[in-house]
Structures are given as C-alpha cells and as structure tokens.
Coordinates of C-alpha atoms in Angstrom, one line a residue:
X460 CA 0.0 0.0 0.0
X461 CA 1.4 3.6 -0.9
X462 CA 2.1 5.9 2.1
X463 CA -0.1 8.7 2.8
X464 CA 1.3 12.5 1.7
X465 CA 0.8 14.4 5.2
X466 CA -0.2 17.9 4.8
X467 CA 1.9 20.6 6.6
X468 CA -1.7 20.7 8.6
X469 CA -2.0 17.2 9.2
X470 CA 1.7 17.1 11.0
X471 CA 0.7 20.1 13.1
X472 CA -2.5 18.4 14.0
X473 CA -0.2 15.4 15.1
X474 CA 2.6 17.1 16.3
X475 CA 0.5 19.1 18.7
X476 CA -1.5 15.8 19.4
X477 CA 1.5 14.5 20.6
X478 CA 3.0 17.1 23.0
X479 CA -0.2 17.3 24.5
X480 CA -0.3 14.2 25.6
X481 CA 2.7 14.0 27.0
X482 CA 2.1 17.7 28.7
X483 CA -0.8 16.3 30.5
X484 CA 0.4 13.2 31.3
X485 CA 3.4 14.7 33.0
X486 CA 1.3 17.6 34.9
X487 CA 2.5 16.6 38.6
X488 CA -0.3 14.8 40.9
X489 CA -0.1 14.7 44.6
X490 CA -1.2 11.2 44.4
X491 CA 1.6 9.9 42.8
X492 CA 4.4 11.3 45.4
X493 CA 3.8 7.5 47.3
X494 CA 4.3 4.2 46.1
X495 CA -0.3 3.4 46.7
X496 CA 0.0 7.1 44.3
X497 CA 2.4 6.1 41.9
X498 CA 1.1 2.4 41.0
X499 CA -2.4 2.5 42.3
X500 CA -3.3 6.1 41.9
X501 CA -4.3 6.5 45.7
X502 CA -7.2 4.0 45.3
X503 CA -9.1 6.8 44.8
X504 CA -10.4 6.9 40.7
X505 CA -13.9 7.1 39.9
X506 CA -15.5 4.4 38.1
X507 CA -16.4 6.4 35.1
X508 CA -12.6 7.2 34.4
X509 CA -11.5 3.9 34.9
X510 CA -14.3 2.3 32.7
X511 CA -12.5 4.6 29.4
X512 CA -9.1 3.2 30.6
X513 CA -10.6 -0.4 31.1
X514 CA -11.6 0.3 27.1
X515 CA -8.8 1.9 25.9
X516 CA -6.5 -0.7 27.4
X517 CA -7.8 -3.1 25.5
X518 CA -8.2 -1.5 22.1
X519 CA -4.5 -1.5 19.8
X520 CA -3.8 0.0 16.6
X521 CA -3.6 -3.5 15.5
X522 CA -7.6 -4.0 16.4
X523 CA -8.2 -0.1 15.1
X524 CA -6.9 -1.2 12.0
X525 CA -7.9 -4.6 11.3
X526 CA -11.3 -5.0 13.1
X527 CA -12.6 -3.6 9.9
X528 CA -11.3 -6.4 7.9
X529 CA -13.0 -9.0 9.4
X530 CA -16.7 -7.8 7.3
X531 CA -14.3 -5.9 4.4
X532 CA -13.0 -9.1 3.3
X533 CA -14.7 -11.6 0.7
X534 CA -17.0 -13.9 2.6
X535 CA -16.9 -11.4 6.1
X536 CA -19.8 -11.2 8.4
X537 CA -20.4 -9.2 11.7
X538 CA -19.6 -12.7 13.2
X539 CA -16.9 -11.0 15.5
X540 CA -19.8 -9.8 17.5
X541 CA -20.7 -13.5 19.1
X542 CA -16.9 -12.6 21.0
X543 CA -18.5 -9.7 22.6
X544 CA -21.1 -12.0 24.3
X545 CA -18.8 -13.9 26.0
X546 CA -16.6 -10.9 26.6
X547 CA -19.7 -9.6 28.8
X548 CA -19.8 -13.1 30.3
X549 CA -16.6 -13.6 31.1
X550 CA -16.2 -10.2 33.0
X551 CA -19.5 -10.9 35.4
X552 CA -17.3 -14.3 35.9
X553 CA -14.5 -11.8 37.1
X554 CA -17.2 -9.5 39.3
X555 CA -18.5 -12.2 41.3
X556 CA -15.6 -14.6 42.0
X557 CA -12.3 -12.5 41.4
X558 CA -13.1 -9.1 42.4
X559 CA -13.9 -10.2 46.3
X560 CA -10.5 -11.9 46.2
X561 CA -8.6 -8.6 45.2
X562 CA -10.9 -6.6 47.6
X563 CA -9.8 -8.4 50.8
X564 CA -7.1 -6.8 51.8
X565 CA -5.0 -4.2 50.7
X566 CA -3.4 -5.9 47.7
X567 CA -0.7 -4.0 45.0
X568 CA -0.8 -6.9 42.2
X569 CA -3.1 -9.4 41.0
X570 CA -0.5 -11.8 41.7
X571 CA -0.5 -11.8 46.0
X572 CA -3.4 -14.0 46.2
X573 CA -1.6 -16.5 44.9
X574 CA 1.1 -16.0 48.2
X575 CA -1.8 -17.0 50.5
X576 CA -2.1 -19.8 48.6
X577 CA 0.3 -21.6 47.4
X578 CA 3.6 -19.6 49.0
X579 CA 5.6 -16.6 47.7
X580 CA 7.4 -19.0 45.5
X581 CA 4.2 -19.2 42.9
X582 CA 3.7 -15.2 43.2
X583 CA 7.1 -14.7 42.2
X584 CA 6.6 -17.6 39.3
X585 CA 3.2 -15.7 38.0
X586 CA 5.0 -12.9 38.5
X587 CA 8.0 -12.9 35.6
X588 CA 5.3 -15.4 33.7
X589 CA 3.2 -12.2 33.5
X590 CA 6.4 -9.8 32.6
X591 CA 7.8 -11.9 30.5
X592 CA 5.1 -12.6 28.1
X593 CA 4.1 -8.9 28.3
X594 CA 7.1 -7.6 27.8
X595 CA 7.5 -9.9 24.4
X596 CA 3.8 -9.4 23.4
X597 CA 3.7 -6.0 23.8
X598 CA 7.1 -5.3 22.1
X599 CA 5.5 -7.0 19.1
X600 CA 2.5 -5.1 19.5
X601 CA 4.5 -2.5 19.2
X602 CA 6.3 -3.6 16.2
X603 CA 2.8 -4.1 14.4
X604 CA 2.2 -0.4 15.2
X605 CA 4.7 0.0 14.0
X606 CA 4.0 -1.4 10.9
X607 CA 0.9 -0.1 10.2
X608 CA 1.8 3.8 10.4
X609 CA 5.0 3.1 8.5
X610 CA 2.4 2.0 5.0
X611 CA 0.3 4.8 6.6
X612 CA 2.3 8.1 7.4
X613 CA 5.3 6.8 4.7
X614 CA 7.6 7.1 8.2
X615 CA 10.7 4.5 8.7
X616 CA 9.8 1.5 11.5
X617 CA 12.6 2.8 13.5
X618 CA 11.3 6.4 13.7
X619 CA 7.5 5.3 14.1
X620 CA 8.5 2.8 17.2
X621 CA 11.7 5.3 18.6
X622 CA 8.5 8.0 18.3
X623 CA 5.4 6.3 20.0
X624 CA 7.9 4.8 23.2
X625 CA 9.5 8.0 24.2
X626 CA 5.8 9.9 24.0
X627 CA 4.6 7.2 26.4
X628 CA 7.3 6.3 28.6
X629 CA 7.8 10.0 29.4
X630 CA 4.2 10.9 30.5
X631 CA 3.8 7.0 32.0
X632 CA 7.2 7.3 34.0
X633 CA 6.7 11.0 35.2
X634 CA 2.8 10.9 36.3
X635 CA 2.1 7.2 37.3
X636 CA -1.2 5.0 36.6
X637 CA -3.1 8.5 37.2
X638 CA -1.6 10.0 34.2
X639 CA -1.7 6.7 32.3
X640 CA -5.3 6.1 33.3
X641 CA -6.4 9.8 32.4
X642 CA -4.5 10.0 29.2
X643 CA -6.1 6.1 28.6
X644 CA -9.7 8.0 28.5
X645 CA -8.6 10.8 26.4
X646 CA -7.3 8.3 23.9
X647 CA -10.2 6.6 23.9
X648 CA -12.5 9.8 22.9
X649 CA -9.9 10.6 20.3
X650 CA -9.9 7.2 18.8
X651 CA -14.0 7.1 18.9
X652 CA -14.0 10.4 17.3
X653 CA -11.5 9.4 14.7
X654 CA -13.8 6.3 13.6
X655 CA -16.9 8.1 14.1
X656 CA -15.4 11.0 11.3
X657 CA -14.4 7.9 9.3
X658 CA -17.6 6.1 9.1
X659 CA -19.1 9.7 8.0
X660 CA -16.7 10.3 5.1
X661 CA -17.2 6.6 4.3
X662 CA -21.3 6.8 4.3
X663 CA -20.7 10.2 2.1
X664 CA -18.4 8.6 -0.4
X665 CA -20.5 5.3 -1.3
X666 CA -23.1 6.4 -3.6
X667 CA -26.4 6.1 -2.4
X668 CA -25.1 7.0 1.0
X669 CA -25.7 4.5 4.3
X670 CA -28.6 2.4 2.4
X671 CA -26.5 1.5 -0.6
X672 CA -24.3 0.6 2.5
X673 CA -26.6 -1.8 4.2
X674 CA -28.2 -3.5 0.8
X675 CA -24.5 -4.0 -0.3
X676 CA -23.8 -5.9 2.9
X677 CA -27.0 -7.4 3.3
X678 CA -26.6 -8.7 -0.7
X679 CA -22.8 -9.9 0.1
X680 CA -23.8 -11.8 3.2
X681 CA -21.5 -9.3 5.5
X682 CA -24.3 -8.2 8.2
X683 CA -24.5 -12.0 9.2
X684 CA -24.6 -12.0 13.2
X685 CA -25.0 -16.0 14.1
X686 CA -22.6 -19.1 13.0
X687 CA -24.6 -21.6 14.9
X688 CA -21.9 -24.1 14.5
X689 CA -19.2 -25.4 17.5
X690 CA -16.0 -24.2 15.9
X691 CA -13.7 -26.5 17.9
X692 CA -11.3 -26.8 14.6
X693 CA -10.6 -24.6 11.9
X694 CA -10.6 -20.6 11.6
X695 CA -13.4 -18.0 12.6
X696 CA -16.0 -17.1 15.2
X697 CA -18.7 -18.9 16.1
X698 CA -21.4 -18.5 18.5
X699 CA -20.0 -21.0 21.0
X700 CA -16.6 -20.4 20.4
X701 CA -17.2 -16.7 20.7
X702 CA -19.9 -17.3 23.8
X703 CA -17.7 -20.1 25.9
X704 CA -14.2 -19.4 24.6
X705 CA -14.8 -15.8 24.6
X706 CA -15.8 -16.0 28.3
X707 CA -12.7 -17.8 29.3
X708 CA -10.7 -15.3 27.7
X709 CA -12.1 -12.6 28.7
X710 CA -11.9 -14.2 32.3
X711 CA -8.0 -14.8 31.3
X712 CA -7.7 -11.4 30.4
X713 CA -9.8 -9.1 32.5
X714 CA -9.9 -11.4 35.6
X715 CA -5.8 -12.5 36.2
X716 CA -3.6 -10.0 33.9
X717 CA -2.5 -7.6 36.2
X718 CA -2.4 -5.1 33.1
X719 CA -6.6 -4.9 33.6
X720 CA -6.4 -5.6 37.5
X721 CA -4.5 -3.0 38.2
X722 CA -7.4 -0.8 37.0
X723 CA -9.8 -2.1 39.5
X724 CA -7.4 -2.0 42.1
X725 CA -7.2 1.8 41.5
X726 CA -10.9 2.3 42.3
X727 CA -12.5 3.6 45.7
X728 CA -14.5 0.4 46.4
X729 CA -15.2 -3.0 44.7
X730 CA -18.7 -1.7 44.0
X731 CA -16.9 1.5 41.9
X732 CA -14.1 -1.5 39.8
X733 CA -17.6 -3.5 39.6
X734 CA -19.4 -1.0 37.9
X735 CA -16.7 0.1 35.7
X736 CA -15.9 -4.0 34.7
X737 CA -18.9 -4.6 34.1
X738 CA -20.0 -1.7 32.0
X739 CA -17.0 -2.1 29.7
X740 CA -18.7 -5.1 27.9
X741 CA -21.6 -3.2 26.7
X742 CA -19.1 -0.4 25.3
X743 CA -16.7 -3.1 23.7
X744 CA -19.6 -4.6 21.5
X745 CA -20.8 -1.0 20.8
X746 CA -17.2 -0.5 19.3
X747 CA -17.0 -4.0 17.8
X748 CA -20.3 -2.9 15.7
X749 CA -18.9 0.6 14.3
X750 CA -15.5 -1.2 13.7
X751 CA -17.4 -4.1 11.8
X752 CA -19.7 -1.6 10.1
X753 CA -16.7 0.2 9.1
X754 CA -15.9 -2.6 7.4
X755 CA -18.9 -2.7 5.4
X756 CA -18.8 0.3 4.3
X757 CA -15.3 -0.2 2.7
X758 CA -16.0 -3.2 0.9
X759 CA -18.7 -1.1 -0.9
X760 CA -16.9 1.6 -1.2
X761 CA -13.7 -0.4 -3.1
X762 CA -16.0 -3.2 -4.6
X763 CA -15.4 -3.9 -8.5
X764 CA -12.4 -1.1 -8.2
X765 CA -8.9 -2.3 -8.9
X766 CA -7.6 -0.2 -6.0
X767 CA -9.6 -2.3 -4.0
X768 CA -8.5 -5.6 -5.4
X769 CA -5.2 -5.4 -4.3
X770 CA -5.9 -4.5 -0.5
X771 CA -5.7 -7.4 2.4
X772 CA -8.3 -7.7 5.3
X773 CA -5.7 -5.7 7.7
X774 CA -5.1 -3.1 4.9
X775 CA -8.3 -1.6 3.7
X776 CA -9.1 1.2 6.7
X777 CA -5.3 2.3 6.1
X778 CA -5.9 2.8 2.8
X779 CA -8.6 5.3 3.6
X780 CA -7.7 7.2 6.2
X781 CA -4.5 7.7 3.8
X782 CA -6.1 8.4 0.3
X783 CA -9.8 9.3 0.9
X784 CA -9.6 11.7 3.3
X785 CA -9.3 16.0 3.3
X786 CA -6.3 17.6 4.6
X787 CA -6.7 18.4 8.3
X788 CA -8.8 15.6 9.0
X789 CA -6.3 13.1 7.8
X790 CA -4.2 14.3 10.6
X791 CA -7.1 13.7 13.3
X792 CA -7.6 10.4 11.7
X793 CA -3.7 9.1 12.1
X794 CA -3.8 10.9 16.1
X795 CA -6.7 8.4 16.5
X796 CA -4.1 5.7 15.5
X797 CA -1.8 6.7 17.6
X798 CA -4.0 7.0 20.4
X799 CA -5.1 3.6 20.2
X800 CA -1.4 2.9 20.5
X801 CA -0.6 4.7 22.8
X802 CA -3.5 3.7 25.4
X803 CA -2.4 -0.3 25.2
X804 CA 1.8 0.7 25.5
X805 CA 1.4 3.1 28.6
X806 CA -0.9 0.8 30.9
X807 CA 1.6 -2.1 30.0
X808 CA 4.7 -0.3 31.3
X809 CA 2.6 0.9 34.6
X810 CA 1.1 -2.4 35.3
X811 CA 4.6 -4.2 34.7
X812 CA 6.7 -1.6 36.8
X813 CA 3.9 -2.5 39.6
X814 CA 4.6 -6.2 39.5
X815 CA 8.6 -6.0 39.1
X816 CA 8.8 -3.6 42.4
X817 CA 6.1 -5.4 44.6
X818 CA 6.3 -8.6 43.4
X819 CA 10.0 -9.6 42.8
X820 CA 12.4 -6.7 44.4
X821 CA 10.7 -5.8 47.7
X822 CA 9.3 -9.9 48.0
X823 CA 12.7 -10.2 48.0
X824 CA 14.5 -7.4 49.3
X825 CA 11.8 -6.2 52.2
X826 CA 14.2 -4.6 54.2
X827 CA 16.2 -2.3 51.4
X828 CA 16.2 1.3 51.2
X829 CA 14.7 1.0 48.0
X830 CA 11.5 -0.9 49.6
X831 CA 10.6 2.3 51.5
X832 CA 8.0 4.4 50.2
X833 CA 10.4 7.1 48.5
X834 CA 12.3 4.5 47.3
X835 CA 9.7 2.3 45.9
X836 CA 8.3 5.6 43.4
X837 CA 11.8 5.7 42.1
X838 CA 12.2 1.9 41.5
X839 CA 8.2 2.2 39.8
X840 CA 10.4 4.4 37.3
X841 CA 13.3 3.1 36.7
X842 CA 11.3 -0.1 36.1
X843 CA 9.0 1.6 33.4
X844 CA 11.5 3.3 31.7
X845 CA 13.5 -0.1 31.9
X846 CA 10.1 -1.8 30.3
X847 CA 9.9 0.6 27.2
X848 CA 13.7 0.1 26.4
X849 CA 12.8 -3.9 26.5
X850 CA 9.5 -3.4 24.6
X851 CA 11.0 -1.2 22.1
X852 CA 13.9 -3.8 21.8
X853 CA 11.6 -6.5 21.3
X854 CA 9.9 -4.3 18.4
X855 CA 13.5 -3.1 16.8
X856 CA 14.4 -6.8 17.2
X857 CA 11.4 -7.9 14.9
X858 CA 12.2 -5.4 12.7
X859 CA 15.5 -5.8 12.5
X860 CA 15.3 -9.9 12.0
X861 CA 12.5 -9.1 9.0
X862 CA 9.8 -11.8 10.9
X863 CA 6.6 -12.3 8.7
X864 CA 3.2 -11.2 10.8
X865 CA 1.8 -15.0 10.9
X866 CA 5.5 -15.6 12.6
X867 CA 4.4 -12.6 15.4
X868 CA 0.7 -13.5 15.4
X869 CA 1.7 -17.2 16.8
X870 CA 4.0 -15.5 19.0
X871 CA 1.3 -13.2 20.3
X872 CA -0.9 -16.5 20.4
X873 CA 1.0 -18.4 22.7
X874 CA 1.7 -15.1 25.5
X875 CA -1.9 -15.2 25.2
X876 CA -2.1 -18.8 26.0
X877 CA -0.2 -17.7 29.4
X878 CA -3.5 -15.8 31.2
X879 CA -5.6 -19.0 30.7
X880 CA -2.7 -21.0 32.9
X881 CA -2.7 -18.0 35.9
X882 CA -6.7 -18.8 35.5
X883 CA -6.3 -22.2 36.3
X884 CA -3.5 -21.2 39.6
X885 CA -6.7 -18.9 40.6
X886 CA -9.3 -21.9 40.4
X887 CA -7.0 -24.2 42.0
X888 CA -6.2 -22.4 44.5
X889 CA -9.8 -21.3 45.5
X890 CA -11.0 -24.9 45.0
X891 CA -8.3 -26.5 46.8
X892 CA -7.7 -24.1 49.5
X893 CA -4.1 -23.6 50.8
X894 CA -2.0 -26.3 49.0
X895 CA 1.3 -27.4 48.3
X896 CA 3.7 -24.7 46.6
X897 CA 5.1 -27.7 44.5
X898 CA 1.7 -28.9 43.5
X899 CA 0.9 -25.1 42.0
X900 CA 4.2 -25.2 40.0
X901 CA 3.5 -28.7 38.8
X902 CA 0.2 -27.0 37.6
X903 CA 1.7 -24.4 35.9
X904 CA 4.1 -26.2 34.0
X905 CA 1.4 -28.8 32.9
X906 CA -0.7 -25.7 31.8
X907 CA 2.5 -24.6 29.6
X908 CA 3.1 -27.7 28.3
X909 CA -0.4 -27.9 27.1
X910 CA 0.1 -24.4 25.6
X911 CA 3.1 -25.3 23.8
X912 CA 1.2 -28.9 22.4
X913 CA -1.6 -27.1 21.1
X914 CA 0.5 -24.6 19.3
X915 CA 2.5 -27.4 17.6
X916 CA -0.3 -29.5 16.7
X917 CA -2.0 -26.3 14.9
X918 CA 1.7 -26.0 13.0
X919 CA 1.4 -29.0 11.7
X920 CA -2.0 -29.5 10.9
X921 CA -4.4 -28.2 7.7
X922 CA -6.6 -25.1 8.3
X923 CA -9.7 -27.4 8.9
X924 CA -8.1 -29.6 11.6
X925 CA -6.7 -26.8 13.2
X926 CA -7.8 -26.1 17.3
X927 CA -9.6 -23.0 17.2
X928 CA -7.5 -20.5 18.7
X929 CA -10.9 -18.9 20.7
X930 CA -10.9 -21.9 22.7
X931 CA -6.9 -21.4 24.1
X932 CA -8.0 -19.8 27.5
X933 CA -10.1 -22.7 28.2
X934 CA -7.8 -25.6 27.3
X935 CA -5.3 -23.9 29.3
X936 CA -7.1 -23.3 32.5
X937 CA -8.5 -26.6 32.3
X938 CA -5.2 -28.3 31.8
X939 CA -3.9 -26.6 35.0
X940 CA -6.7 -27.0 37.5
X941 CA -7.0 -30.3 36.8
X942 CA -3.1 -31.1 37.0
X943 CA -3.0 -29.5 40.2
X944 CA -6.3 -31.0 41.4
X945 CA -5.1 -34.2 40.7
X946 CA -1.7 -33.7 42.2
X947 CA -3.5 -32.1 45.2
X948 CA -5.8 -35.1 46.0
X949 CA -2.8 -37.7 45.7
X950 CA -0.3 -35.2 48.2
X951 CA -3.4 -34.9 50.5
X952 CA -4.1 -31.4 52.1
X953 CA -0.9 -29.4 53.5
X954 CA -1.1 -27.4 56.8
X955 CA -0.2 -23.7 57.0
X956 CA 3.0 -24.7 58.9
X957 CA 4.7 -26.6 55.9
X958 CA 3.6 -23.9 53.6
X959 CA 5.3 -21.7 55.2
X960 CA 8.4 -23.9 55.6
X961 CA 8.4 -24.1 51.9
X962 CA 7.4 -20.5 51.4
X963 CA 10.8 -19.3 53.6

C-alpha cells in the first residue's frame, strides 16, 4: 500500500497531538508522590474514568486497524460480534468470584493472592510469567504499530517505534497510573472520534449513502450476526466459540492479567471497579459494531475497483484514512491511531513496573532502602523506563530480524495462552484451599506444556483440523486446574505450617 502524503496541517495536528499528551500526562499529581500514588493512583479513581481506561487498554492500533477487515473481506460477516457476548460473560465471571478476592485486603498486584495460597514461591513464578510474556507481546504489538503507520504516514519502522515509546514512557514514568489512566480516556474519545469522522466520510463517499451501504452488505452476506456451529477446529468465530471461549478469555484477560487488575485496584471500592468491569462489555460490543460496520462500508466503497483488489483484510481502513480523506482531518484520523497505540503501551509499562517492584524486588529485598516508600516511586520508574527500552527492543528486534506477521501472530498466540494457565492457579487455589507450593508449580508447568502442544499441533495441521484459537484460554485453564487437582488429592491437604516452611 502507498504511504499517505501528510499535509503541513496534518503534521501540526499530530505534532501538537502529541506534545499534548505527553504535557498532561506529565502535569505533577499529589497522588503519585507514594508508592499506593504512583502504581495505584491513591485508590481513589472514579468508576467512570476507569471504565475509558478499562476500554482503551484493551483496544490497539492493530484492532483499530484490522477489526474492519473482518466484514471488508470476501465472505466477512459481523460474526466478530458473538466474541463480545462472552466478553460480557466472562467479566461478570470476574465481578463475582475475582473481584472479592482482590478486595480483601489491601493488595498492589493481582499476583498476591496467589502468596496466600500456594507460598511466595508461585507469586514470584506468576509474577516474571506475566512480565515476560508482556514484555515480548507488547514489544510486538508495538512492532505491528509499527508497521501499520509506517504504510500509513510513509515514516521508517525505527522512527515510528523510537517515536510512539518516548511519548509514552515520558508521561507514563513522570505521572504514574493517574496519568496513564487519564491519558487512557482521552485516547479513547480521540480514537471514537477518529472512527466516528471515518464512518461519515465513508457513508458520504458510497453512492447512495448509508442504504446502498446496508443492501450492499445485506446482498454480500457481510451483516450475518450467528454461526450456529461449535468451531472446535478450523478458523473463525462462532457462537460457541465466541460465547464459551470468549468468556474464558475474557476471564484470562480481564480477571488474572494484572495489566486490567490493576485498573480495579485503582478504584474507591469493589462496587466502583464493579461497575466500571462490568459496563465495559456493553461499550466493547458497541465499538465492535462501528469497527465491523466500518468494514462494510469499505467493501462497498472499493467493490469492482482495482484499488480495491489489491488491499488485504488488515489493509483496507489504512488505505482510507491515507487516500480518501481532506487535509486536516487526515491528521485527526492518524492521532486516532496513535492513540489507540498509545492507550495499550502506557498501561503495560505501569502495570509491569507495579509487579517488578512489589512482586520480585521488595518480596525479596523487604528490608532495602529501596522498599521504602520514596524508594519504591523511584524503583516504579526506573522499572518503566526499563520496560519501554525492553519493549522497544523486542519491536526493533522484529524489525531488524524481518519476521513475517503470521511468525508474530503465533507468538502473540502463545503469551496469550499464558493468562488461561494463571486462571487455572486462581481456580486451584480457591477450589483447593491452601496447597502445596510444588503442587501449584506442577500445575503451571502442565498448563504450559499444554500451551506449547496445542500450538504445535495447529503448525502442523491443515486449516480445517486446526484447534480454534478462541478456545486457548479454556484448554489452558483446564489443563492446569485439573493437574494440580489431581496432584492435590494424591499429596493430600498441606497445613499452614509446611507452607510456610516451603514458602521461607
């Protein structure tokens, strides 16, 4: 795809975009003076601020981008939408059994219940699981950014990734989650106003406006809602792989990544995270459907064209916002990229600062200078800066070694596969009660090992005997629970006194 010719206005527009986000991110709060500030915002955010961030968090350029694709491309439906009901089912999962869990005491990470347990050992095992697959699958999140506004803006990969890190690791390291979370809901508005304005110039440029829209995609089969079928194997959403498989992964997601925890942790009450978990599901579908419809739209707008002949699924929107748009609004449009960037990168280094200080350094060190609370706000930065230098690495590295996106997309696959085994530590440990630290880490390894089978088998296999890919979080948790349930049962219960022999 050509690059996009930026107007002296556009880079203004983007420019300005930029510095004012990293102008308010940095404006000093007194909340984040204290390491409860810093990482947790004072446990003081309202539940309407936190429900953008919640959003935001979850939304990359990579979905911005490519959502469309999914009803743009030949044979696409609105099927995505059967995710979004088990998104909304997996989050009341979260409300009713993990939320109580993170509200009973005065917790910094998602990853201390599993010290009361199982033992410290475990925490500090979820722990670098979490950083480690964050750090890689955000670094190639990054790289796919990366990626996408080089073929848009015409920018090297280099420049576009050097770019979007210091912008984010500046505000993110100076302000804390209360900057992060804040600048999370103003990226969000941006990023609904940029596909609102799209889906306007879209309706405008397909003659016969927003009908010829809908009897195109009601003629091509692409407003299609319901695929009745299982979808164990093979590619695509279905409604029970969307409603079950969606649920678990949203569970994995939203329920045990400390990268959404984090957020509810920052709220005044589990009633406020609640509220602002639970709403979020509604407002995901909502975005799913404009994303979708988006989609639509550009499938009539290129259909029979030979411009539109030669774009891919992940291409189309790109294309648009880069040659179909008026100078000055171009520039809005490719700020709304950015911002959808820029929300996912900056609650990653926050919520993976949060969990190297309090669950590795001061689990460890407890009685170090650094573990007071002066010195614990200037470990919080060090470690984010530390994480955008790793995440930028692991985008430059990508770069730099020329990997393919199906290469990255397995990749990202199996760090997803990771939150479905810290689901299963969860269960295990709330079914089992206090356990053996050895059984939990026989579990976790089982659950990886099952991770790591799946993933070959679907390497190896043709598309239609493939394991569908929605239905990772479940085989993973269940892999894991039962390992340890079965490993529990033969050990026999373990007293609080050996768990804290093994513990120490």
């Amino acid at each position: 795809m050509a690059s996009a010719t930026l107007s002296s206005i556009d880079l203004t527009i983007l420019a300005v975009y930029l510095i004012g986000t990293v102008v308010w991110g940095a404006w000093p709060r007194k909340s984040s003076h204290s390491a409860e500030g810093y990482l947790l915002g004072g446990r003081n955010l309202a539940w309407p601020v936190l429900l953008l961030s919640i959003v935001a968090t979850e939304t990359s350029t990579v979905t911005f981008l490519s959502l469309p694709g999914q009803a743009f491309v030949e044979g696409g439906s609105l099927f995505f939408l059967q995710v979004a009901l088990g998104y909304m089912l997996g989050r009341l999962l979260v409300i009713a059994w993990l939320l109580p869990e993170y509200f009973g005491g005065q917790a910094f990470t998602a990853y201390e219940v599993l010290e009361s347990r199982f033992g410290s050992g475990v925490r500090r095992a979820a722990s670098l699981l979490f950083l480690l697959c964050r750090t890689l699958a955000d670094g190639l999140r990054l790289f796919l950014t990366g990626l996408a506004l080089q073929q848009a803006l015409g920018w090297d990969l280099p420049t576009c990734v050097v770019a979007i890190t210091a912008a984010t690791a500046l505000y993110a390291t100076l302000g804390g989650v209360s900057s992060v979370v804040w600048n999370d809901a103003f990226q969000l508005l941006i990023y609904t106003l940029g596909a609102l304005v799209a889906a306007w110039l879209l309706v405008r440029a397909v003659p016969g406006g927003l009908g010829a829209i809908f009897e195109f995609g009601a003629e091509t089969g692409r407003l299609r809602l319901i695929d009745p079928r299982l979808g164990l194997t093979g590619g695509g959403i279905t409604l029970w792989s969307g409603l079950i498989g969606g649920a678990f992964l949203s569970l994995a997601t939203h329920g045990v990544d400390h990268l959404m925890v984090q957020r509810y942790l920052c709220a005044r009450s589990k009633r406020s995270a609640a509220v602002a978990l639970g709403l979020s599901g509604p407002v995901v579908a909502v975005q799913f459907l404009l994303f979708l419809l988006i989609g639509v739209g550009l499938a009539a707008f290129y259909a029979n064209t030979p411009e539109g002949a030669g774009l891919g699924k992940d291409q189309a929107f790109a294309a648009f916002l880069a040659h179909h748009t008026p100078t000055g609004v171009r520039g809005l449009l490719f700020a709304a990229v950015i911002a959808a960037a820029i929300s996912t990168l900056s609650s990653s280094l926050n919520a993976s600062a949060g969990v190297a200080v309090n669950d590795l350094f001061k689990a460890i060190r407890p009685d170090s200078s650094e573990a007071s609370t002066g010195g614990s706000v200037r470990l919080a930065k060090l470690a984010t800066v530390a994480f955008a230098l790793l995440q930028a690495g692991v985008a430059l590295g990508a770069y730099a070694r020329g990997l393919e996106q199906s290469v990255i997309y397995l990749v990202l696959g199996i760090a997803g596969f990771t939150t479905g085994v810290l689901v299963g530590l969860f269960a295990l440990g709330m079914v089992c009660g206090r356990c053996r630290q050895a059984t939990a880490m026989i579990a976790l390894l089982t659950g990886v090992v099952a991770g790591a089978t799946v993933f070959g088998w679907n390497e190896n296999s043709d598309p239609a005997g493939k394991i569908n890919g929605m239905w990772n979080a479940l085989i993973a948790c269940s892999t894991t629970f039962l390992a340890g349930w079965l490993v529990h049962q033969i050990q026999g219960n373990e007293d609080s006194e050996t768990i804290g022999e093994e513990t120490a």
